[in-house]
Short mmCIF file of N, CA, C and O in Angstrom, two decimals:
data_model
loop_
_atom_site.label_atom_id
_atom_site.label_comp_id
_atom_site.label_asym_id
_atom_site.label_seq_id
_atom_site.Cartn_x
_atom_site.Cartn_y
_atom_site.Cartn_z
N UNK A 21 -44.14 32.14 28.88
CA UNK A 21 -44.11 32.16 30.33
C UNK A 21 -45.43 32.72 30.86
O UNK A 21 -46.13 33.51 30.23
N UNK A 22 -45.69 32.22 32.11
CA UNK A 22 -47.19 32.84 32.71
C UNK A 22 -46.89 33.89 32.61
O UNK A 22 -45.78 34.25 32.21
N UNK A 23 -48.00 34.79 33.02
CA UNK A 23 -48.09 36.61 33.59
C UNK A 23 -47.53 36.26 35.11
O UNK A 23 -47.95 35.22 35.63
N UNK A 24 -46.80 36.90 35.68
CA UNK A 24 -46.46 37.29 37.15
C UNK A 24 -46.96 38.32 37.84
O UNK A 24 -46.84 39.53 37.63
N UNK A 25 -47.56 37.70 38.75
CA UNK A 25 -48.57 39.11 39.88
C UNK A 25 -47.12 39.22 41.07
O UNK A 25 -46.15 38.62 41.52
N UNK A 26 -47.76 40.28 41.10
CA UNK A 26 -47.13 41.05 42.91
C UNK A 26 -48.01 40.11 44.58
O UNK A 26 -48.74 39.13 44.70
N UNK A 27 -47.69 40.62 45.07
CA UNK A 27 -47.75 40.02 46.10
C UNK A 27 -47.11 40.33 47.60
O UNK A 27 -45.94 40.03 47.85
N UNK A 28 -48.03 41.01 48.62
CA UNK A 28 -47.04 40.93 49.52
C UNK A 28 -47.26 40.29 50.57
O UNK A 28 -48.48 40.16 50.65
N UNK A 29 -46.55 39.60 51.80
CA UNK A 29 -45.83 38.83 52.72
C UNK A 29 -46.08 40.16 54.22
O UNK A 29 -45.53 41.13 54.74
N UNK A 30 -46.76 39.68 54.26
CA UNK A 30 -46.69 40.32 56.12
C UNK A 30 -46.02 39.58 57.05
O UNK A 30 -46.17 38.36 57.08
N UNK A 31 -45.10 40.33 58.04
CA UNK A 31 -44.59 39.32 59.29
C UNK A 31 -45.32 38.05 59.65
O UNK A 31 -44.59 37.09 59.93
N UNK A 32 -46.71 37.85 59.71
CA UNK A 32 -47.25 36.88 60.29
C UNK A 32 -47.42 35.73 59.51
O UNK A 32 -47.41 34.64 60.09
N UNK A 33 -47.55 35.78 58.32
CA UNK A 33 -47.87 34.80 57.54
C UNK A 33 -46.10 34.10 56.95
O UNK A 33 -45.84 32.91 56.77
N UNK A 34 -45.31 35.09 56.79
CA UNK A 34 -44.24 35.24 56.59
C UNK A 34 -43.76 33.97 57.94
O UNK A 34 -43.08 33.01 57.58
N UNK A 35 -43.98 34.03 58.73
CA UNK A 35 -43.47 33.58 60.38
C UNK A 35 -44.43 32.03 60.02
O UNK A 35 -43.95 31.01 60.52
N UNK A 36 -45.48 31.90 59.34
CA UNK A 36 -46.22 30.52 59.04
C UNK A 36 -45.65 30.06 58.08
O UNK A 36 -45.35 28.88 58.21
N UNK A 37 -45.26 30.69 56.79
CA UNK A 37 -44.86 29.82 55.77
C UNK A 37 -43.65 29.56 55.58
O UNK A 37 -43.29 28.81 54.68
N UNK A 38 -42.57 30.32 56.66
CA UNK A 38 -41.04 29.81 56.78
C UNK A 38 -40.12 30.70 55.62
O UNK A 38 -39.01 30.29 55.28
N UNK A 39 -40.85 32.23 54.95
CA UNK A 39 -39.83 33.25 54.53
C UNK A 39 -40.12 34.18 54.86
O UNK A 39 -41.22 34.42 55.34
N UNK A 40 -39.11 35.07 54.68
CA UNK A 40 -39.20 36.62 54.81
C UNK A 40 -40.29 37.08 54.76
O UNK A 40 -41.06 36.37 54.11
N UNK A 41 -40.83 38.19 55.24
CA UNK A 41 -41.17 39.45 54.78
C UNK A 41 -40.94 40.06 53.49
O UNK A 41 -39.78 40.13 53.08
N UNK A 42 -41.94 40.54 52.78
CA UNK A 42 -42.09 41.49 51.70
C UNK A 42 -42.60 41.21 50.58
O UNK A 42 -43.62 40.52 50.54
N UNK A 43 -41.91 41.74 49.26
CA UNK A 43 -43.37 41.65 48.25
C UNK A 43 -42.36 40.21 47.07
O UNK A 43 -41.17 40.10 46.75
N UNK A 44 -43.20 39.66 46.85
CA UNK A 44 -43.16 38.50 46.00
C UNK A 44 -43.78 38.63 44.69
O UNK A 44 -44.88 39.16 44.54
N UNK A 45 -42.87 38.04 43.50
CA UNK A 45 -43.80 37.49 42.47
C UNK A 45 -44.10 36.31 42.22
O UNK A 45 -43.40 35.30 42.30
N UNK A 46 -45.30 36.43 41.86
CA UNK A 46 -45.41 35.08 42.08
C UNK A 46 -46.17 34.39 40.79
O UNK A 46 -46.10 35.18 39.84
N UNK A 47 -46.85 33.23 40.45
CA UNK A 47 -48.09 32.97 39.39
C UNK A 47 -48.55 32.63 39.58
O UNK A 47 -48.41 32.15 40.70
N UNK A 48 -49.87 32.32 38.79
CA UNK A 48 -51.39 32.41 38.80
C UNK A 48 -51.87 31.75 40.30
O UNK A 48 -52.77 32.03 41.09
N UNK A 49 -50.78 30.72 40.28
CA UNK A 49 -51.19 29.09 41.28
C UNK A 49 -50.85 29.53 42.60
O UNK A 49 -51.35 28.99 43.58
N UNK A 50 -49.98 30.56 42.70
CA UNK A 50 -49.57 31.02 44.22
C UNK A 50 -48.18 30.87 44.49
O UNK A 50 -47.72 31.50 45.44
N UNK A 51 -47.04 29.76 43.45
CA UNK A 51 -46.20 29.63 43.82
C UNK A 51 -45.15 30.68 43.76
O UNK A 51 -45.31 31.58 42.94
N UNK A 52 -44.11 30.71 44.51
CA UNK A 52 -43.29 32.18 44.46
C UNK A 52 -42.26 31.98 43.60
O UNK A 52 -41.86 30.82 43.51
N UNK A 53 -41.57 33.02 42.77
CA UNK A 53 -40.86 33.39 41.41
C UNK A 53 -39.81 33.88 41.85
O UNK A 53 -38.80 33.36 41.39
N UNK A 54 -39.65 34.70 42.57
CA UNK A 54 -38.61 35.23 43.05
C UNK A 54 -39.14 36.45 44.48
O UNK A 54 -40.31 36.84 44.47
N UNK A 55 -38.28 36.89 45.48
CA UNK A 55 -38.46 37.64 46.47
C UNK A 55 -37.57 36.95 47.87
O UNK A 55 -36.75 36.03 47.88
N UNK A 56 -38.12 37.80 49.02
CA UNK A 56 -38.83 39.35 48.88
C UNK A 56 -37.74 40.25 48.44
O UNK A 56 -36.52 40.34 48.58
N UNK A 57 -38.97 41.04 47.69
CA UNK A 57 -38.43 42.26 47.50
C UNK A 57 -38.66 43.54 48.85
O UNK A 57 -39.58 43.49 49.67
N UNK A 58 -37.70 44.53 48.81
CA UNK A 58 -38.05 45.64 49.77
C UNK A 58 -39.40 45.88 49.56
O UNK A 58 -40.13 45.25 50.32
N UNK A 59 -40.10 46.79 48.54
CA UNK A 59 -40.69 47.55 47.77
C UNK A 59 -41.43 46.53 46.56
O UNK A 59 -41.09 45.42 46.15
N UNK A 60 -42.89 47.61 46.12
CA UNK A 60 -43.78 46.74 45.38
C UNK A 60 -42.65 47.36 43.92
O UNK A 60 -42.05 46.65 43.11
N UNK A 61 -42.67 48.42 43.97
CA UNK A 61 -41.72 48.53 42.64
C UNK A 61 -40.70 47.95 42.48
O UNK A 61 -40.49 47.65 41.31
N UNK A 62 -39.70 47.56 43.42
CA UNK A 62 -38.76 46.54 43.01
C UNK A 62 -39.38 45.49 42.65
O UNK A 62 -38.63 45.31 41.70
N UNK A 63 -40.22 44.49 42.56
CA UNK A 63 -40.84 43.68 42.35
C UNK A 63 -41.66 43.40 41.10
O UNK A 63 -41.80 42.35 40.47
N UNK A 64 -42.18 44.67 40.90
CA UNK A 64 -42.95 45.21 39.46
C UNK A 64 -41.82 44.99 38.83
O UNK A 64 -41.97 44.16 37.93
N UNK A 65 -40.59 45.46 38.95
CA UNK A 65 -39.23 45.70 37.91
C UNK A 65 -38.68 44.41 37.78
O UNK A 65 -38.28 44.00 36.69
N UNK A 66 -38.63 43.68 38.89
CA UNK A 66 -38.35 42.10 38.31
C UNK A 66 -39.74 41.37 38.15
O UNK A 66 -39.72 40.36 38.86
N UNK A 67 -40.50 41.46 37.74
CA UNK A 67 -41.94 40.57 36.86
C UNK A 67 -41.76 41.31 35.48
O UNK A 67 -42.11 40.71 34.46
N UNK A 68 -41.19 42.68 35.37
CA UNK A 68 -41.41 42.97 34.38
C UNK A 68 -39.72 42.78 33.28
O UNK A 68 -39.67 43.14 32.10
N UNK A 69 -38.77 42.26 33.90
CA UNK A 69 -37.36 41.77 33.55
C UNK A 69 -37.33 40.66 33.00
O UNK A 69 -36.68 40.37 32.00
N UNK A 70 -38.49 39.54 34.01
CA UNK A 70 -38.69 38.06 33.87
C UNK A 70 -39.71 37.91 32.24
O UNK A 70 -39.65 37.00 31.42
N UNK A 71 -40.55 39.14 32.21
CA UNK A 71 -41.66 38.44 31.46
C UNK A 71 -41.73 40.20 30.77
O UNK A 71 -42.25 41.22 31.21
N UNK A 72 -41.06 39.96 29.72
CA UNK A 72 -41.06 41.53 29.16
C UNK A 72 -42.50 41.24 28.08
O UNK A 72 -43.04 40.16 27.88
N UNK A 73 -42.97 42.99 27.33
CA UNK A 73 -43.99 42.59 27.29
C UNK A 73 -44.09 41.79 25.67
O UNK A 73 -42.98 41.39 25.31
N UNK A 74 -44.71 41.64 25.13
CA UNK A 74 -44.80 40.76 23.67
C UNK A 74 -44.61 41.94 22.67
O UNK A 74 -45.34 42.93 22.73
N UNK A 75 -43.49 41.81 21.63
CA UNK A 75 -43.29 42.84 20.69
C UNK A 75 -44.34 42.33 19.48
O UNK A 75 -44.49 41.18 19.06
N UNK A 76 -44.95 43.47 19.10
CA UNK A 76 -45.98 43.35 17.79
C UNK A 76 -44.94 43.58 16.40
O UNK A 76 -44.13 44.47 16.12
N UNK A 77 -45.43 42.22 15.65
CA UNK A 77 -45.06 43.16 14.26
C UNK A 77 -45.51 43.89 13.37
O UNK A 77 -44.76 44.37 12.52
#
């Protein structure tokens, strides 16, 4: 799976692109993964649920 960035959504742009307010994950390309979240840490916690990190052997 890609890496998932954070992302957040201000009222105004939010009011142009037709969702909510708040913080998004999203990938590389811009498209959104899941949101909004309240909070950047709720958000960190689901990118990091979606895409846990790679176990070494």
């Amino acid at each position: 799976m890609q890496n998932l960035l954070s992302r957040h959504v201000e009222t105004e742009e939010s009011l142009r692109l037709g969702c909510g307010a708040g913080w998004y994950s999203t990938k590389v390309s811009g498209t959104f993964v899941t949101g909004p979240h309240a909070t950047e840490k709720d958000c960190l916690s689901k990118i990091a649920e979606l895409n846990p990190p790679l176990k070494r052997k």
